[in-house]
Short mmCIF file of C-alpha atoms and ligand atoms in Angstrom, two decimals:
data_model
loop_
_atom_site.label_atom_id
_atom_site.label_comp_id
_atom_site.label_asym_id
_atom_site.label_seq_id
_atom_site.Cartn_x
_atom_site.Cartn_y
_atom_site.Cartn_z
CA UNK X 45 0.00 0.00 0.00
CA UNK X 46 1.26 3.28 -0.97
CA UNK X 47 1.45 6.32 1.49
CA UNK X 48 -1.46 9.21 -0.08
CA UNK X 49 0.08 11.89 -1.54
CA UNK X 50 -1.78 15.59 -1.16
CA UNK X 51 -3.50 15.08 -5.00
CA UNK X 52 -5.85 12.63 -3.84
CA UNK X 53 -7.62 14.90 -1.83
CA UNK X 54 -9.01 16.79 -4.27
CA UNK X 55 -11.52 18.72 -2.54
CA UNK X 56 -11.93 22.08 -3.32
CA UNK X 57 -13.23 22.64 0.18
CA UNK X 58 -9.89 21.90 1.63
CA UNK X 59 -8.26 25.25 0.83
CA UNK X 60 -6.34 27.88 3.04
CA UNK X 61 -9.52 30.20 2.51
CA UNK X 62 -11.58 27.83 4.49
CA UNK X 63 -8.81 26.86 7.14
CA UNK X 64 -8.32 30.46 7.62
CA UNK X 65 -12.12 31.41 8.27
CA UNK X 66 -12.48 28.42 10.43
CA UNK X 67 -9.43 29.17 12.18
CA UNK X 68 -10.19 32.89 13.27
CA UNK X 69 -13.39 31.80 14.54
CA UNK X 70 -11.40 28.93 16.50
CA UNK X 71 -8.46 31.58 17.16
CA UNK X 72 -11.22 33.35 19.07
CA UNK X 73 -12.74 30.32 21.00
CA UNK X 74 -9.26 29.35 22.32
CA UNK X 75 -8.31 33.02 23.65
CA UNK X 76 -11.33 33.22 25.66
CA UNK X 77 -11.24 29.76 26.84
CA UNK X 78 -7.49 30.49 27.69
CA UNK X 79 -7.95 33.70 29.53
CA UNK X 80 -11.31 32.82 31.48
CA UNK X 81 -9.32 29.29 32.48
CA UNK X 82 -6.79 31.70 34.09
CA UNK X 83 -9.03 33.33 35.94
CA UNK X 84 -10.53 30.08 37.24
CA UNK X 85 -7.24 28.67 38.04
CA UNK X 86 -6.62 32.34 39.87
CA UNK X 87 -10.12 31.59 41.47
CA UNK X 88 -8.65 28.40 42.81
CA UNK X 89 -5.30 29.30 44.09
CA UNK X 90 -4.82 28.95 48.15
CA UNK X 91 -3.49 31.91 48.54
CA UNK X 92 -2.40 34.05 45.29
CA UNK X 93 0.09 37.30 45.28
CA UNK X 94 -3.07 39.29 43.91
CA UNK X 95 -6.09 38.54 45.68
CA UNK X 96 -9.24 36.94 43.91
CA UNK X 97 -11.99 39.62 44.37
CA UNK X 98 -15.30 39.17 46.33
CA UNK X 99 -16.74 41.37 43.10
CA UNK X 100 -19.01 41.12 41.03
CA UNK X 101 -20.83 38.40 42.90
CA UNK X 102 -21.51 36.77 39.44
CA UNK X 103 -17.92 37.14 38.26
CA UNK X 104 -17.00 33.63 38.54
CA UNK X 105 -19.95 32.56 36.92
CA UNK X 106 -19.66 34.42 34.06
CA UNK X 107 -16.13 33.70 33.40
CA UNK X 108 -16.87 29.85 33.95
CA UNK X 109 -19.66 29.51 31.99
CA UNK X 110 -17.88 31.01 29.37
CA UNK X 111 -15.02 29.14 29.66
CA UNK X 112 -17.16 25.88 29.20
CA UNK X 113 -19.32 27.56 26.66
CA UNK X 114 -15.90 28.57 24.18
CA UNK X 115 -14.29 24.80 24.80
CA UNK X 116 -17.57 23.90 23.69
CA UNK X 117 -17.63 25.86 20.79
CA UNK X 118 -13.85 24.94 19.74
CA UNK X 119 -14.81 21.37 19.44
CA UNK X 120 -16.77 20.91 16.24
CA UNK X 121 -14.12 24.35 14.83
CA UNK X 122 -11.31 21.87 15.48
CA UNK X 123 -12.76 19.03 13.77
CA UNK X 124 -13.67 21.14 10.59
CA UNK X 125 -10.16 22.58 10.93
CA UNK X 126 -8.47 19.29 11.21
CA UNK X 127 -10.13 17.77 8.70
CA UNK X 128 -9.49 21.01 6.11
CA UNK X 129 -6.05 20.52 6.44
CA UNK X 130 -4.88 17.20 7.24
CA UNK X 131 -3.97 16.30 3.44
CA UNK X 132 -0.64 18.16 3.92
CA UNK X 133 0.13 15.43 6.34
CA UNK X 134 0.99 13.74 3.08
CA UNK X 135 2.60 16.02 1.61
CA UNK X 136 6.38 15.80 0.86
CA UNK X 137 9.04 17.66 3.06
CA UNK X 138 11.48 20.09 1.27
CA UNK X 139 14.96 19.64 3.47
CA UNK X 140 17.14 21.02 1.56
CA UNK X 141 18.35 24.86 3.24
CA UNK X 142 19.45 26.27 6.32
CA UNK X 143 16.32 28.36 6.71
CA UNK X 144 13.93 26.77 5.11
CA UNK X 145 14.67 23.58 7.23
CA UNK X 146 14.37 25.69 10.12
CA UNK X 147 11.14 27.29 9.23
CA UNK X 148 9.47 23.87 8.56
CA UNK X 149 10.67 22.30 11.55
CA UNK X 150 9.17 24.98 13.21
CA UNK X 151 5.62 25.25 11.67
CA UNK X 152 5.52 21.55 11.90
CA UNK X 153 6.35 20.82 15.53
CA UNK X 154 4.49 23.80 16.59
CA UNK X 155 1.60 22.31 14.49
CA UNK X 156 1.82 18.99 16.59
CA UNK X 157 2.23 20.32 19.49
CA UNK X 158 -0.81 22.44 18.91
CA UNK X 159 -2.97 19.93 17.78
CA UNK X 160 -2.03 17.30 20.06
CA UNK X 161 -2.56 19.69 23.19
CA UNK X 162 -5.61 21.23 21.72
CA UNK X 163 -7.04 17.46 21.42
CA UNK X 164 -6.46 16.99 24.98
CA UNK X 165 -7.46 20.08 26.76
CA UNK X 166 -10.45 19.57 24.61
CA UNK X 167 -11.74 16.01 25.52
CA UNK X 168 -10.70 16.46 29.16
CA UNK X 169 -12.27 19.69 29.43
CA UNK X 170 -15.66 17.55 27.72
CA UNK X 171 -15.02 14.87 30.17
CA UNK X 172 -14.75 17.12 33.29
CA UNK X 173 -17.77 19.20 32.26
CA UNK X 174 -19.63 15.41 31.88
CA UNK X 175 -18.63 14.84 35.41
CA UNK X 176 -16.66 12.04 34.08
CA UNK X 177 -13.16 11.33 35.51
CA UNK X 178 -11.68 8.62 34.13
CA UNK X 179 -8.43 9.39 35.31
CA UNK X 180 -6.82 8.61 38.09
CA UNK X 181 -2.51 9.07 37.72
CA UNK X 182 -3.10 12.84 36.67
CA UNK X 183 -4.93 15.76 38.62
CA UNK X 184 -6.94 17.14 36.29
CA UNK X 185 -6.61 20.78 36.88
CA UNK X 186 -3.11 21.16 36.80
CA UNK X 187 -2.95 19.26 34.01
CA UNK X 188 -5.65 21.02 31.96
CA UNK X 189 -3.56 24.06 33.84
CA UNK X 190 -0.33 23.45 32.32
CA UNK X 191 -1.32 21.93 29.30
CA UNK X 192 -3.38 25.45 28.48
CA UNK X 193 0.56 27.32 28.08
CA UNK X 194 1.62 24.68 26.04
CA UNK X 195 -1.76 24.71 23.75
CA UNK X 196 -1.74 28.93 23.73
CA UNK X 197 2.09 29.06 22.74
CA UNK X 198 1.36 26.92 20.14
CA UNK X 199 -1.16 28.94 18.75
CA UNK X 200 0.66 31.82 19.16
CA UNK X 201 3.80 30.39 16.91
CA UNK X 202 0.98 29.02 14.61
CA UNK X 203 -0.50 32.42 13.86
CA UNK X 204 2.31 34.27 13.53
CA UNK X 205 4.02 31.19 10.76
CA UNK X 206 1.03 31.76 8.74
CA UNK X 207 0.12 35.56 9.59
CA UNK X 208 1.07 36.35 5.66
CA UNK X 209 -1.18 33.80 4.30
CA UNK X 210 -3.91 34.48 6.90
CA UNK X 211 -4.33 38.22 5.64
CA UNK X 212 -4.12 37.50 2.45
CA UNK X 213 -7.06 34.47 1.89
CA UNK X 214 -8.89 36.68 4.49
CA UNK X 215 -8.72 40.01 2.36
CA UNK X 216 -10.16 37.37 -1.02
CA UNK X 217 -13.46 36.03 -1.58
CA UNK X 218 -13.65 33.09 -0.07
CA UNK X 219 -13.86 31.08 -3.49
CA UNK X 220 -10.37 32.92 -4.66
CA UNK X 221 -8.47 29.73 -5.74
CA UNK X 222 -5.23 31.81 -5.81
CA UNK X 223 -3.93 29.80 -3.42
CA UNK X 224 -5.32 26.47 -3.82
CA UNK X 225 -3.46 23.00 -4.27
CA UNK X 226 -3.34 22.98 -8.75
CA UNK X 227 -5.22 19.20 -7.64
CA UNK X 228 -7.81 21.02 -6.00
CA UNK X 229 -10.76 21.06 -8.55
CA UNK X 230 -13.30 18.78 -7.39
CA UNK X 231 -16.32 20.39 -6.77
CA UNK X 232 -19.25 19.16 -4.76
CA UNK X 233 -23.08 20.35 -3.16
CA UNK X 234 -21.46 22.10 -0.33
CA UNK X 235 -19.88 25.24 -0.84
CA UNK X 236 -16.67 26.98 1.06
CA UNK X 237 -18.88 29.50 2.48
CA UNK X 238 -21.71 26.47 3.32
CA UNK X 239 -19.22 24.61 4.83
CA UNK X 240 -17.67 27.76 6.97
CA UNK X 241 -21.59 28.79 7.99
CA UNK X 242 -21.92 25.31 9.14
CA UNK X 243 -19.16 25.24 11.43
CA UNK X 244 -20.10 28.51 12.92
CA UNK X 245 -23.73 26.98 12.94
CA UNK X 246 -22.52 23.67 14.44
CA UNK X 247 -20.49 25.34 17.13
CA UNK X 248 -23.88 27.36 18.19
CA UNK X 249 -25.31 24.38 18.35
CA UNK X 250 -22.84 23.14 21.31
CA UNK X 251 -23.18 26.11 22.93
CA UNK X 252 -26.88 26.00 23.36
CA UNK X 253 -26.84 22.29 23.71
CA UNK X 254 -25.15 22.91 27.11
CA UNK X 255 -25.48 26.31 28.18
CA UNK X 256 -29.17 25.74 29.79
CA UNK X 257 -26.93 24.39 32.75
CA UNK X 258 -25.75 28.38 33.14
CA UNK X 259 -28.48 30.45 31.74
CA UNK X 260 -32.03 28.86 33.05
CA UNK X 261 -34.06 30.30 29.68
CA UNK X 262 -31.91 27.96 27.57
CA UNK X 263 -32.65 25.11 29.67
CA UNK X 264 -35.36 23.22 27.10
CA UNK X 265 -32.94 23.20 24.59
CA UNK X 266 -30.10 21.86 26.76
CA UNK X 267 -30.37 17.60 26.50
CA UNK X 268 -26.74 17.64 27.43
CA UNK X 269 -26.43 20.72 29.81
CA UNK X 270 -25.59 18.43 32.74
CA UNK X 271 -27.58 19.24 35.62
CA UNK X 272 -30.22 21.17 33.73
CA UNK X 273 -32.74 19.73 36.69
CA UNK X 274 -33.49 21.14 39.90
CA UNK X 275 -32.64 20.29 43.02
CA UNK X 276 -34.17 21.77 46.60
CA UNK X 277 -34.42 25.12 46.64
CA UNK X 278 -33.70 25.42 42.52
CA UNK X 279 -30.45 25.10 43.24
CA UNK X 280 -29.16 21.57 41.53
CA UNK X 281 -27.10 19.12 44.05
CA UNK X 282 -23.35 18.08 43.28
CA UNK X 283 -22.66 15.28 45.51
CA UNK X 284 -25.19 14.01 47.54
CA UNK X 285 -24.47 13.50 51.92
CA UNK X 286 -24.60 9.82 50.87
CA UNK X 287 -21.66 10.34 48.55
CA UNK X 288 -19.98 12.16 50.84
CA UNK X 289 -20.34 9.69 53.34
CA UNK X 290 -21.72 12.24 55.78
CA UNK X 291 -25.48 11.38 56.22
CA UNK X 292 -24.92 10.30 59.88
CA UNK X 293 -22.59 13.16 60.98
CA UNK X 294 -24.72 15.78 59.55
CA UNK X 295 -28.36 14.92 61.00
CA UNK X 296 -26.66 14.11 64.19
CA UNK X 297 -29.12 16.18 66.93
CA UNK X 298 -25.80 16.94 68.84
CA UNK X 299 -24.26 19.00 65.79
CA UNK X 300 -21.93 21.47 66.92
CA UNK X 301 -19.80 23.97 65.08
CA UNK X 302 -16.25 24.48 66.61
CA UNK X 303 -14.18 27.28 66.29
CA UNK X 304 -10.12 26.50 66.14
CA UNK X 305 -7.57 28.64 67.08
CA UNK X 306 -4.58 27.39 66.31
CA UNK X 307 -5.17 23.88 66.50
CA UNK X 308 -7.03 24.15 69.71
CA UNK X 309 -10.81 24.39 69.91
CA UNK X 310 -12.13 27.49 71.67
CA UNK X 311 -15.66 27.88 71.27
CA UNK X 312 -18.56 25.65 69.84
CA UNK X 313 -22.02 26.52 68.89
CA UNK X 314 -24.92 24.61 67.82
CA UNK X 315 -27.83 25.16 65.81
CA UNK X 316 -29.65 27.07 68.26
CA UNK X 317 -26.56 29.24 68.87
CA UNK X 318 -26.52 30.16 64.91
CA UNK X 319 -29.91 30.36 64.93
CA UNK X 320 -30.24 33.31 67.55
CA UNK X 321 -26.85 35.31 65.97
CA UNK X 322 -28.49 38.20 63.50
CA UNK X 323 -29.99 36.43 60.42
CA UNK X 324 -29.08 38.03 56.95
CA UNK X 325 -30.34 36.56 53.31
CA UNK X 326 -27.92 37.01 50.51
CA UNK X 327 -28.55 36.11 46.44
CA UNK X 328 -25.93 34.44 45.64
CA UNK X 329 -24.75 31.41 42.90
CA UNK X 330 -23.49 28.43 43.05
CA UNK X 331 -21.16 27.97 39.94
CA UNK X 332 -19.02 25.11 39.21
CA UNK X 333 -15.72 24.63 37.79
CA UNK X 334 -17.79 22.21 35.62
CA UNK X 335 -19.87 25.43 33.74
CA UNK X 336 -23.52 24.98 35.89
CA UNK X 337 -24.51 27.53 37.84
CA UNK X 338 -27.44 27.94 39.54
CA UNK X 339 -28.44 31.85 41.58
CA UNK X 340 -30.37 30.70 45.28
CA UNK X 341 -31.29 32.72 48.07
CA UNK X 342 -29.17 31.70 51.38
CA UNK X 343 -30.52 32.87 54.56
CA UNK X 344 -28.14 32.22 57.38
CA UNK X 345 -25.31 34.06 59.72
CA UNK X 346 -21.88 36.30 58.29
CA UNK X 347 -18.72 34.08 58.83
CA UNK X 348 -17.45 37.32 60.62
CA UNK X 349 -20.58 37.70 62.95
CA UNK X 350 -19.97 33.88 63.70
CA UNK X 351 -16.44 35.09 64.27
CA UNK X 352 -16.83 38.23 66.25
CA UNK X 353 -19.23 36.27 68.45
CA UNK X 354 -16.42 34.06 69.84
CA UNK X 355 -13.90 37.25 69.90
CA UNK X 356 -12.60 36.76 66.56
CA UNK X 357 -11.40 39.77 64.26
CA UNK X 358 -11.59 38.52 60.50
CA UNK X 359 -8.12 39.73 59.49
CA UNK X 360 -6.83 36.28 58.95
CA UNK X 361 -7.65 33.28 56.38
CA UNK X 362 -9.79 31.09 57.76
CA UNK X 363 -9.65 27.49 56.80
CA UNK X 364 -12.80 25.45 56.50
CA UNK X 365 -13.37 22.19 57.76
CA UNK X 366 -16.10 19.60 55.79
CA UNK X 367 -17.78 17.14 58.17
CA UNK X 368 -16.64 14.75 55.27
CA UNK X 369 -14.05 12.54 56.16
CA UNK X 370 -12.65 11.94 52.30
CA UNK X 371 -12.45 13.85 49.14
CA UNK X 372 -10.34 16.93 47.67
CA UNK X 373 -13.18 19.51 49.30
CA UNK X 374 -13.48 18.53 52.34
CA UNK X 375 -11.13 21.21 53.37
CA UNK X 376 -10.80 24.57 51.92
CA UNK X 377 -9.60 27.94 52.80
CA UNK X 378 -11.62 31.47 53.12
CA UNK X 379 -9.27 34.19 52.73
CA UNK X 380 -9.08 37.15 54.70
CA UNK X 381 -11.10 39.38 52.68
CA UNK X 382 -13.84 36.73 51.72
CA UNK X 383 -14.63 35.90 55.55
CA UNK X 384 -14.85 39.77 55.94
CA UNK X 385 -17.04 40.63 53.19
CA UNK X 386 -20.76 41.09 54.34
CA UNK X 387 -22.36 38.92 51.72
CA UNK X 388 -20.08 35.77 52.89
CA UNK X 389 -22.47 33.50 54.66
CA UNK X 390 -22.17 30.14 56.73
CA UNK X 391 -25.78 28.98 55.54
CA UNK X 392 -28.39 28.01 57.49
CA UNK X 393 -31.43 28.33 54.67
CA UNK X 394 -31.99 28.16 51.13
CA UNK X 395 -35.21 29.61 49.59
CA UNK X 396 -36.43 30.35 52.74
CA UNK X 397 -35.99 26.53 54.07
CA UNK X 398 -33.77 25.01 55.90
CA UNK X 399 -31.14 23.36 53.94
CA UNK X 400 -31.25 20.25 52.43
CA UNK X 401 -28.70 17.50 53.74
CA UNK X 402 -27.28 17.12 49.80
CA UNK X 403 -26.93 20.81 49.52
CA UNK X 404 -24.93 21.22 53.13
CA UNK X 405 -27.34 21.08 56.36
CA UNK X 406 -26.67 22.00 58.99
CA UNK X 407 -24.64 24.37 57.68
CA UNK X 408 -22.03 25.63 54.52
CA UNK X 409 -20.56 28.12 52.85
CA UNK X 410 -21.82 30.24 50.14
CA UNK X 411 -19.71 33.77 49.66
CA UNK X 412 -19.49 35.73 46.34
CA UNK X 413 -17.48 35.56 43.31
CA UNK X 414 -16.55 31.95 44.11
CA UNK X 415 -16.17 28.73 42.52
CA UNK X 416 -18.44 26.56 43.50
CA UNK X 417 -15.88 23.79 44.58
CA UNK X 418 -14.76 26.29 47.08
CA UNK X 419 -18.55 26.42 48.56
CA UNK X 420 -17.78 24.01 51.67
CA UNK X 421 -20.83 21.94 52.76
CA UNK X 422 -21.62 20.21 56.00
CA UNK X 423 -19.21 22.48 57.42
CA UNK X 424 -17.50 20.97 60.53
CA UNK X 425 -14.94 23.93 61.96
CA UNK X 426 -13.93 27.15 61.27
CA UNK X 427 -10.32 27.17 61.61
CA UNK X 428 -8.21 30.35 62.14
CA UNK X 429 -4.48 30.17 63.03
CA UNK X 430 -2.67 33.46 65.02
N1 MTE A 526 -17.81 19.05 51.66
C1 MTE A 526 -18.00 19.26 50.35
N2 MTE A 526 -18.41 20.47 49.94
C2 MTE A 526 -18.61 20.70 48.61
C3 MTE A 526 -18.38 19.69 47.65
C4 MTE A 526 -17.97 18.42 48.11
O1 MTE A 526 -17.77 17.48 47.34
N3 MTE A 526 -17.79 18.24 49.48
N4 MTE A 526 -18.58 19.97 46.30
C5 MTE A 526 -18.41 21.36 45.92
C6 MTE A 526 -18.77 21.62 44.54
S1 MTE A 526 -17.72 21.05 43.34
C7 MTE A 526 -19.85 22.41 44.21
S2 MTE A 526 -20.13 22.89 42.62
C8 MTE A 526 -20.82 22.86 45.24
C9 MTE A 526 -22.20 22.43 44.83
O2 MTE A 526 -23.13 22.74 45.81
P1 MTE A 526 -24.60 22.13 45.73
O3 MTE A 526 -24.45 20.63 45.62
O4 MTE A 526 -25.31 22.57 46.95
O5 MTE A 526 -25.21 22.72 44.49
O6 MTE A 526 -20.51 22.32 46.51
C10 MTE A 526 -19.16 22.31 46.85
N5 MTE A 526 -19.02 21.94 48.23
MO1 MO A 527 -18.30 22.02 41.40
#
């Protein structure tokens, strides 16, 4: 069997006019997906030089949902992409001179780095947002993380290799065949501007097909936007107190909530004791790393009321303690200005009942402008070191 050479593909479709279109659009996708993945991984950090801000209280969610929204929209891009050019695979490498060597080496490793990381950041971003993990050697976010420099750089070399030939097909009409393949004269019912329209169209389609899980109008049209449904309180549930393995713990009548101090407990109050601090109601979202978000009205006590009460300033991070004895989030930290800001609750209600046990009773955190993974439930301690 012979290796294809670039003539059998004689497509007229395949052309740098339609790779370019395609690619701008997908250009686009990537940047935003890039930047709002920075802002998440920002979102994230423990404890970053610049702190994350406590506004908007819908920042995160924006920035997430568009995040998953743009990887979504890449997807069926890349595949029209890919498929647009991958005849010059085939095609036979010129290695003869300095420069031109170097230049090809160039635009082709950068190519396969950028399509191979693009691949990946794509399906694992698709399998997160699916609340799939079938991984277990790698931690998905800083892999995603790291991979995202790698994928961006790429792109970066990319566009500026082909810049010249960008602006050129760009500045044409689309069916220009100044810079076709001589091969390329096949011509069938779909044209290049029918096959760009359907990318854009099939990229839409994504979108919608999964952004009912952020924006609640769009939900009817969303078969795949993941947790479309309603939990209590229209707010949707992530794990369950079963899956946490907290179902005992949580309904126990003796609940307490202890306040640390360096390692040592120094006050503890239950129910009751939350109950009879001043009661505030805050709208706030839920949004998850995984692109649903969902807006609920908490009812409960400030984390610095619950604070001052047991002669605590909030001028410190305060770490928070899940009654969960397993699991990445069972521990997370509050900083400073996030236990001091007014709208930071430890939640007692949700739509004007008490919580649920899947969404965090007795009690859990819900401040603003933060990912929902950060959104401790069944919260067990408020720790604060001196
Ligand atoms: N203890 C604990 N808290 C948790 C989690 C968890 O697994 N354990 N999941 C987090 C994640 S990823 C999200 S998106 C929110 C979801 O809150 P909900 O289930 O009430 O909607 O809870 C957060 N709080
Ligand atoms: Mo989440």
């Amino acid at each position: 069997m012979k290796a294809p050479a670039p003539e059998h593909f004689g497509s007229r479709l395949r052309s740098p006019a339609v790779a370019a279109r395609v690619g701008v659009w997908l250009g686009l996708s990537f940047g935003v997906c890039f930047l709002t993945g920075l802002v998440s991984h920002w979102a994230q950090a423990p404890s970053p030089t610049v702190p994350f801000p406590t506004s908007p209280a819908w920042g995160y969610r924006l920035t997430q949902g568009l995040h998953v929204s743009t990887g979504m929209a890449a997807i069926p891009l890349l595949l029209v992409k890919l498929w647009s050019v991958y005849p010059r695979l085939f095609e036979r490498v010129d290695l003869t001179g300095g420069r031109r060597l170097v230049l090809t080496v160039l635009e082709r490793g950068s190519i396969a780095v950028l399509v191979a990381s693009a691949i990946f950041q794509l399906v694992t971003g698709l399998l997160n947002a699916a609340q799939w993990y079938p991984w277990t050697a790698f931690s998905f976010r800083s892999t995603h993380y790291a991979l995202a420099w790698v994928a961006i750089g790429a792109l970066l070399v990319h566009v500026a290799v082909k810049l010249p030939v960008i602006r050129d097909v760009i500045a044409r009409d689309i069916d220009e065949t100044q810079h076709d393949r001589p091969t390329a004269v096949e011509t069938g019912p779909v044209s290049r501007r029918g096959l760009v329209r359907s990318a854009l169209a099939a990229s839409g389609v994504a979108v919608l097909a999964t952004a009912g899980s952020t924006v609640p109008v769009l939900r009817s049209v969303s078969p795949f936007g993941v947790r479309s449904g309603d939990g209590p309180g229209g707010v949707p549930i992530n794990k369950s107190a079963r899956a946490a393995g907290v179902v005992d713990r949580a309904s126990d009548a003796a609940y307490r909530l202890r306040i640390v101090v360096d390692g040592t407990e120094v006050a503890s109050l239950g129910l009751e004791d939350l109950r009879a601090l001043p009661q505030r109601t805050e709208v706030l979202p839920i949004a998850c790393v995984e692109g649903w978000s969902a807006s609920g009205t908490w009812g409960g006590v400030r984390v610095s009321d619950v604070l001052a009460a047991t002669g605590l300033a909030t001028d410190r991070d305060v770490g928070v303690m899940s009654l969960q004895r397993k699991g990445a989030f069972r521990r997370t930290v509050l900083p400073a200005h996030f236990a001091a800001d007014d709208r930071t609750l430890l939640a007692l209600d949700l739509a004007g009942e008490p919580l649920d046990l899947d969404h965090g009773f007795p009690c859990r955190i819900i401040a603003p402008n933060r990912p929902g993974v950060l959104q401790t439930k069944w919260v067990a301690s408020l720790e604060v070191s001196t």
